[in-house]
């Protein structure tokens, strides 16, 4: 529907990728095509049940080859009004039950030798009504992770992009999806946890010299702190390489500034989040976690404090 050619992931390529995953020590979440078997109705929505045969064949092959996949995610941006098309929440719940059964049966032969992968969905934008119905209609044991995407800064070619990155009021507005999903999960009684499955900040591949420059860390670091404070367990950055929001330069693979922001967070901030407040200018954002074990053995450094002091627009490019 977006004009891309018909693509196929060949099994030989899947073998090569899994060799790379293993050598890199990567924990891989693989997104499955959730539109397979559906038809597009006159209102633009996708109708019918998911045809899982192709996904099941790939999962079975993956198990037989002893490849390690951390999780299988169903679909991409089909929740709510969707991007291009959408799937109703009750149908999506039924499809997730199907995927859970496939994963359970296919990995059953491995016994306890290998941890069963997570089942994740829907990998779309936050829509309270859609997510509430989806989560409530999905059997409690079928879904381990609820994923949503973050592109709250608007299009990459927006001339006000930097203004938004450096606007504390605009950054504060980014808490709504985190807070809302936390509330939905809590009220539903689901054991599933919240993840940001994809976040590039500004869609359409970001903006050169903004989303790959120092200034973007003001948005990214604030997102990491904010997401954690609302019990978000994982934050997946779009992207490692590719577009203007990659952590690495797409040609040279030299790290962009946000690579070091991610690395610093990973090394310092533990998983226990502490309640933090700061009285004063809104341009200073403060977050605190218990430190990771590697840095907390010193009794003086049991807590890691994350402060972001937003600079003026004129000093954005360092």
Coordinates of C-alpha atoms in Angstrom, one line a residue:
X1 CA 0.0 0.0 0.0
X2 CA 3.0 2.3 0.3
X3 CA 4.5 1.4 -3.0
X4 CA 7.2 -1.0 -1.9
X5 CA 8.0 -4.0 -4.0
X6 CA 7.1 -7.5 -2.9
X7 CA 9.7 -8.6 -0.5
X8 CA 10.8 -12.0 0.8
X9 CA 13.1 -12.9 3.6
X10 CA 14.9 -16.0 2.2
X11 CA 15.9 -18.7 4.7
X12 CA 19.5 -18.4 3.6
X13 CA 19.4 -14.7 4.6
X14 CA 17.7 -15.6 7.9
X15 CA 20.7 -18.0 8.5
X16 CA 23.2 -15.2 7.9
X17 CA 21.3 -12.8 10.1
X18 CA 21.2 -15.2 13.0
X19 CA 24.9 -15.7 12.7
X20 CA 25.3 -11.9 13.0
X21 CA 22.8 -11.8 16.0
X22 CA 24.8 -14.5 17.8
X23 CA 28.2 -12.9 17.2
X24 CA 26.9 -9.5 18.2
X25 CA 25.2 -10.8 21.4
X26 CA 22.0 -9.3 20.2
X27 CA 18.6 -10.0 21.8
X28 CA 16.2 -10.0 18.8
X29 CA 12.6 -9.1 18.5
X30 CA 11.2 -10.1 15.1
X31 CA 8.1 -8.4 13.7
X32 CA 5.7 -10.7 11.9
X33 CA 3.4 -9.6 9.0
X34 CA 0.0 -9.2 10.6
X35 CA -1.8 -8.3 7.3
X36 CA -1.2 -11.7 5.7
X37 CA -4.6 -13.2 4.7
X38 CA -6.7 -10.1 5.4
X39 CA -8.6 -7.9 2.9
X40 CA -8.8 -4.1 2.9
X41 CA -12.4 -2.9 3.2
X42 CA -13.9 0.1 1.6
X43 CA -13.4 2.1 4.8
X44 CA -9.7 1.4 4.7
X45 CA -9.6 -1.1 7.6
X46 CA -8.2 -4.6 7.3
X47 CA -10.8 -7.3 7.7
X48 CA -10.6 -11.1 8.4
X49 CA -8.4 -13.3 10.5
X50 CA -4.6 -13.3 10.3
X51 CA -3.2 -16.1 8.1
X52 CA -0.5 -17.4 10.4
X53 CA 0.9 -20.2 8.1
X54 CA 3.9 -18.2 6.8
X55 CA 4.8 -17.0 10.3
X56 CA 4.4 -20.5 11.7
X57 CA 6.8 -21.9 9.1
X58 CA 9.4 -19.3 10.0
X59 CA 9.1 -20.0 13.7
X60 CA 9.3 -23.7 13.2
X61 CA 12.4 -23.3 11.0
X62 CA 14.0 -21.0 13.6
X63 CA 13.4 -23.6 16.3
X64 CA 14.8 -26.5 14.2
X65 CA 17.9 -24.4 13.5
X66 CA 18.3 -23.7 17.2
X67 CA 18.3 -20.0 16.6
X68 CA 17.6 -17.8 19.7
X69 CA 14.8 -15.2 19.3
X70 CA 13.9 -13.1 22.3
X71 CA 10.4 -12.4 21.1
X72 CA 7.9 -12.5 18.3
X73 CA 5.9 -9.3 17.7
X74 CA 2.7 -9.3 15.6
X75 CA 2.2 -6.4 13.3
X76 CA 3.4 -2.8 12.8
X77 CA 1.3 0.3 13.4
X78 CA -2.2 -1.3 12.9
X79 CA -3.7 -0.3 16.2
X80 CA -6.1 2.6 16.6
X81 CA -6.6 4.4 13.3
X82 CA -3.4 2.7 12.1
X83 CA -0.9 3.8 9.4
X84 CA -2.3 2.9 6.0
X85 CA -4.8 0.5 7.5
X86 CA -6.0 -0.8 10.9
X87 CA -7.2 -4.0 12.6
X88 CA -10.1 -4.1 15.1
X89 CA -8.9 -4.8 18.7
X90 CA -11.1 -7.9 19.2
X91 CA -9.7 -9.4 16.0
X92 CA -6.1 -8.5 17.1
X93 CA -6.8 -10.2 20.4
X94 CA -7.8 -13.4 18.6
X95 CA -4.8 -13.2 16.4
X96 CA -2.5 -12.8 19.4
X97 CA -4.0 -15.9 21.0
X98 CA -3.2 -17.8 17.7
X99 CA 0.4 -16.6 17.8
X100 CA 0.8 -17.5 21.5
X101 CA -0.5 -21.0 20.7
X102 CA 2.0 -21.4 17.8
X103 CA 4.9 -20.2 20.0
X104 CA 3.9 -22.5 22.8
X105 CA 3.5 -25.6 20.7
X106 CA 6.6 -25.0 18.5
X107 CA 8.9 -24.4 21.5
X108 CA 7.4 -27.2 23.6
X109 CA 9.8 -29.7 22.1
X110 CA 12.7 -27.8 23.7
X111 CA 11.4 -28.3 27.2
X112 CA 13.3 -26.2 29.7
X113 CA 16.5 -26.2 27.6
X114 CA 15.7 -22.8 26.1
X115 CA 13.6 -20.0 27.4
X116 CA 10.3 -19.6 25.4
X117 CA 10.3 -16.3 23.5
X118 CA 8.0 -13.4 24.4
X119 CA 4.9 -12.6 22.5
X120 CA 4.5 -8.9 21.8
X121 CA 1.9 -6.6 20.2
X122 CA 0.6 -4.3 18.8
X123 CA 3.6 -2.1 17.9
X124 CA 1.5 0.9 17.1
X125 CA 0.6 4.4 18.4
X126 CA -1.1 4.9 21.7
X127 CA -4.9 4.8 21.5
X128 CA -6.6 4.4 24.8
X129 CA -9.9 2.9 23.7
X130 CA -8.3 0.5 21.2
X131 CA -5.6 -0.7 23.7
X132 CA -8.2 -1.1 26.5
X133 CA -10.4 -3.4 24.4
X134 CA -7.4 -5.2 23.0
X135 CA -5.8 -5.9 26.4
X136 CA -9.1 -6.8 28.0
X137 CA -10.0 -9.3 25.3
X138 CA -6.6 -11.0 25.1
X139 CA -6.3 -14.0 27.4
X140 CA -4.0 -13.1 30.3
X141 CA -1.3 -15.6 29.5
X142 CA -1.2 -15.0 25.7
X143 CA 0.6 -11.6 25.7
X144 CA 3.7 -10.7 27.7
X145 CA 4.5 -7.3 26.3
X146 CA 2.4 -4.4 25.0
X147 CA 4.5 -2.3 22.6
X148 CA 3.8 1.2 21.4
X149 CA 5.7 3.7 19.2
X150 CA 6.8 7.2 19.9
X151 CA 7.1 9.9 17.2
X152 CA 5.7 12.8 19.2
X153 CA 7.9 15.5 17.7
X154 CA 6.0 15.3 14.3
X155 CA 7.6 15.1 10.9
X156 CA 11.3 15.3 10.4
X157 CA 11.0 18.2 8.0
X158 CA 9.1 20.4 10.5
X159 CA 10.8 23.8 10.7
X160 CA 9.9 23.9 14.5
X161 CA 11.5 20.6 15.3
X162 CA 14.4 22.1 17.4
X163 CA 12.0 24.4 19.2
X164 CA 10.0 21.4 20.3
X165 CA 13.0 19.4 21.4
X166 CA 14.0 22.3 23.7
X167 CA 10.5 23.2 24.9
X168 CA 10.0 21.7 28.5
X169 CA 6.2 22.0 28.1
X170 CA 6.2 20.0 24.9
X171 CA 8.5 17.4 26.5
X172 CA 6.0 17.2 29.4
X173 CA 3.3 16.3 27.0
X174 CA 5.2 13.2 26.0
X175 CA 4.2 11.5 29.3
X176 CA 0.6 10.9 28.3
X177 CA 1.2 7.6 26.4
X178 CA 3.3 6.3 29.2
X179 CA 0.9 7.2 31.9
X180 CA -2.1 6.1 30.0
X181 CA -0.7 2.6 29.1
X182 CA 0.4 2.2 32.7
X183 CA -3.1 2.8 33.9
X184 CA -4.7 0.5 31.3
X185 CA -2.4 -2.4 32.3
X186 CA -3.0 -1.9 36.0
X187 CA -6.8 -1.7 35.7
X188 CA -7.0 -4.7 33.4
X189 CA -5.1 -7.0 35.8
X190 CA -2.9 -8.1 32.9
X191 CA 0.6 -9.4 33.7
X192 CA 1.9 -7.9 30.4
X193 CA 4.4 -5.1 30.7
X194 CA 4.8 -1.9 28.6
X195 CA 7.6 -1.4 26.1
X196 CA 8.4 1.3 23.6
X197 CA 8.9 -0.9 20.6
X198 CA 10.1 1.9 18.3
X199 CA 10.9 5.5 18.9
X200 CA 12.6 7.9 16.5
X201 CA 11.0 11.1 17.8
X202 CA 10.4 12.6 14.4
X203 CA 8.9 10.4 11.7
X204 CA 9.9 10.2 8.0
X205 CA 13.5 9.4 8.9
X206 CA 14.1 12.4 11.2
X207 CA 16.1 15.4 10.1
X208 CA 19.8 15.6 9.2
X209 CA 21.9 17.6 11.7
X210 CA 19.0 17.5 14.2
X211 CA 17.9 14.0 15.1
X212 CA 21.5 12.7 14.5
X213 CA 23.1 15.7 16.4
X214 CA 23.8 16.6 20.0
X215 CA 20.6 18.6 20.3
X216 CA 18.5 15.4 20.0
X217 CA 19.8 14.0 23.2
X218 CA 17.7 16.5 25.1
X219 CA 14.6 14.7 23.8
X220 CA 16.1 11.1 23.9
X221 CA 17.5 11.3 27.4
X222 CA 14.3 12.8 28.7
X223 CA 12.3 10.0 27.1
X224 CA 14.5 7.4 28.8
X225 CA 13.9 8.9 32.2
X226 CA 10.3 9.6 31.6
X227 CA 9.5 6.1 30.3
X228 CA 11.2 4.5 33.2
X229 CA 9.2 6.6 35.7
X230 CA 6.0 5.1 34.3
X231 CA 7.2 1.5 34.6
X232 CA 8.2 1.1 31.0
X233 CA 10.5 -1.9 30.9
X234 CA 12.3 -1.5 27.6
X235 CA 12.9 1.4 25.2
X236 CA 13.8 0.5 21.6
X237 CA 15.4 3.3 19.7
X238 CA 14.7 3.8 16.0
X239 CA 17.3 3.0 14.8
X240 CA 20.7 1.5 15.3
X241 CA 21.6 2.4 11.7
X242 CA 19.4 3.9 9.0
X243 CA 17.6 7.2 8.4
X244 CA 18.6 10.5 10.1
X245 CA 17.8 9.2 13.6
X246 CA 20.2 6.3 13.7
X247 CA 22.6 5.8 16.5
X248 CA 25.4 5.2 14.0
X249 CA 26.3 7.1 10.8
X250 CA 24.8 5.0 8.0
X251 CA 27.9 5.3 5.8
X252 CA 30.8 5.1 8.3
X253 CA 29.1 3.5 11.3
X254 CA 30.8 6.2 13.5
X255 CA 28.5 6.7 16.6
X256 CA 26.3 9.7 16.6
X257 CA 25.8 11.6 19.9
X258 CA 22.7 9.6 21.0
X259 CA 24.8 6.4 20.9
X260 CA 26.9 7.8 23.8
X261 CA 23.7 8.9 25.6
X262 CA 22.3 5.3 25.3
X263 CA 25.7 3.8 26.4
X264 CA 25.9 6.1 29.4
X265 CA 22.3 5.2 30.4
X266 CA 23.0 1.5 30.0
X267 CA 26.1 1.6 32.1
X268 CA 24.8 3.8 35.0
X269 CA 21.1 3.5 35.4
X270 CA 19.8 0.4 37.2
X271 CA 16.2 -1.0 36.9
X272 CA 14.9 0.4 40.2
X273 CA 13.4 3.8 39.6
X274 CA 13.3 6.4 42.4
X275 CA 10.8 9.1 42.8
X276 CA 12.4 12.4 41.8
X277 CA 11.4 16.0 41.7
X278 CA 13.1 19.2 41.0
X279 CA 11.9 22.7 42.1
X280 CA 13.1 25.5 39.9
X281 CA 13.3 26.0 36.1
X282 CA 11.5 23.4 33.9
X283 CA 14.6 23.4 31.7
X284 CA 16.3 21.1 34.2
X285 CA 14.9 17.6 34.0
X286 CA 15.9 15.2 36.9
X287 CA 15.6 11.4 37.1
X288 CA 17.1 9.0 39.6
X289 CA 17.6 5.2 39.6
X290 CA 19.5 2.8 41.9
X291 CA 22.8 2.3 40.2
X292 CA 23.8 -0.8 38.3
X293 CA 25.7 -3.3 40.3
X294 CA 28.9 -2.5 38.5
X295 CA 28.9 1.0 39.8
X296 CA 27.0 0.5 43.1
X297 CA 29.6 -1.6 44.9
X298 CA 30.9 1.7 46.2
X299 CA 28.5 2.7 49.0
X300 CA 28.8 6.3 47.9
X301 CA 27.4 5.6 44.4
X302 CA 24.3 3.5 45.1
X303 CA 22.1 5.9 43.3
X304 CA 22.6 7.4 39.8
X305 CA 21.1 10.8 39.1
X306 CA 20.3 11.9 35.6
X307 CA 20.0 15.7 35.0
X308 CA 19.4 17.2 31.7
X309 CA 19.9 21.0 31.4
X310 CA 18.4 22.3 28.2
X311 CA 20.6 24.7 26.3
X312 CA 19.5 27.6 24.2
X313 CA 18.7 27.1 20.5
X314 CA 21.8 28.9 19.5
X315 CA 24.1 26.3 21.1
X316 CA 22.5 23.2 19.7
X317 CA 25.3 21.8 17.5
X318 CA 28.2 20.4 19.5

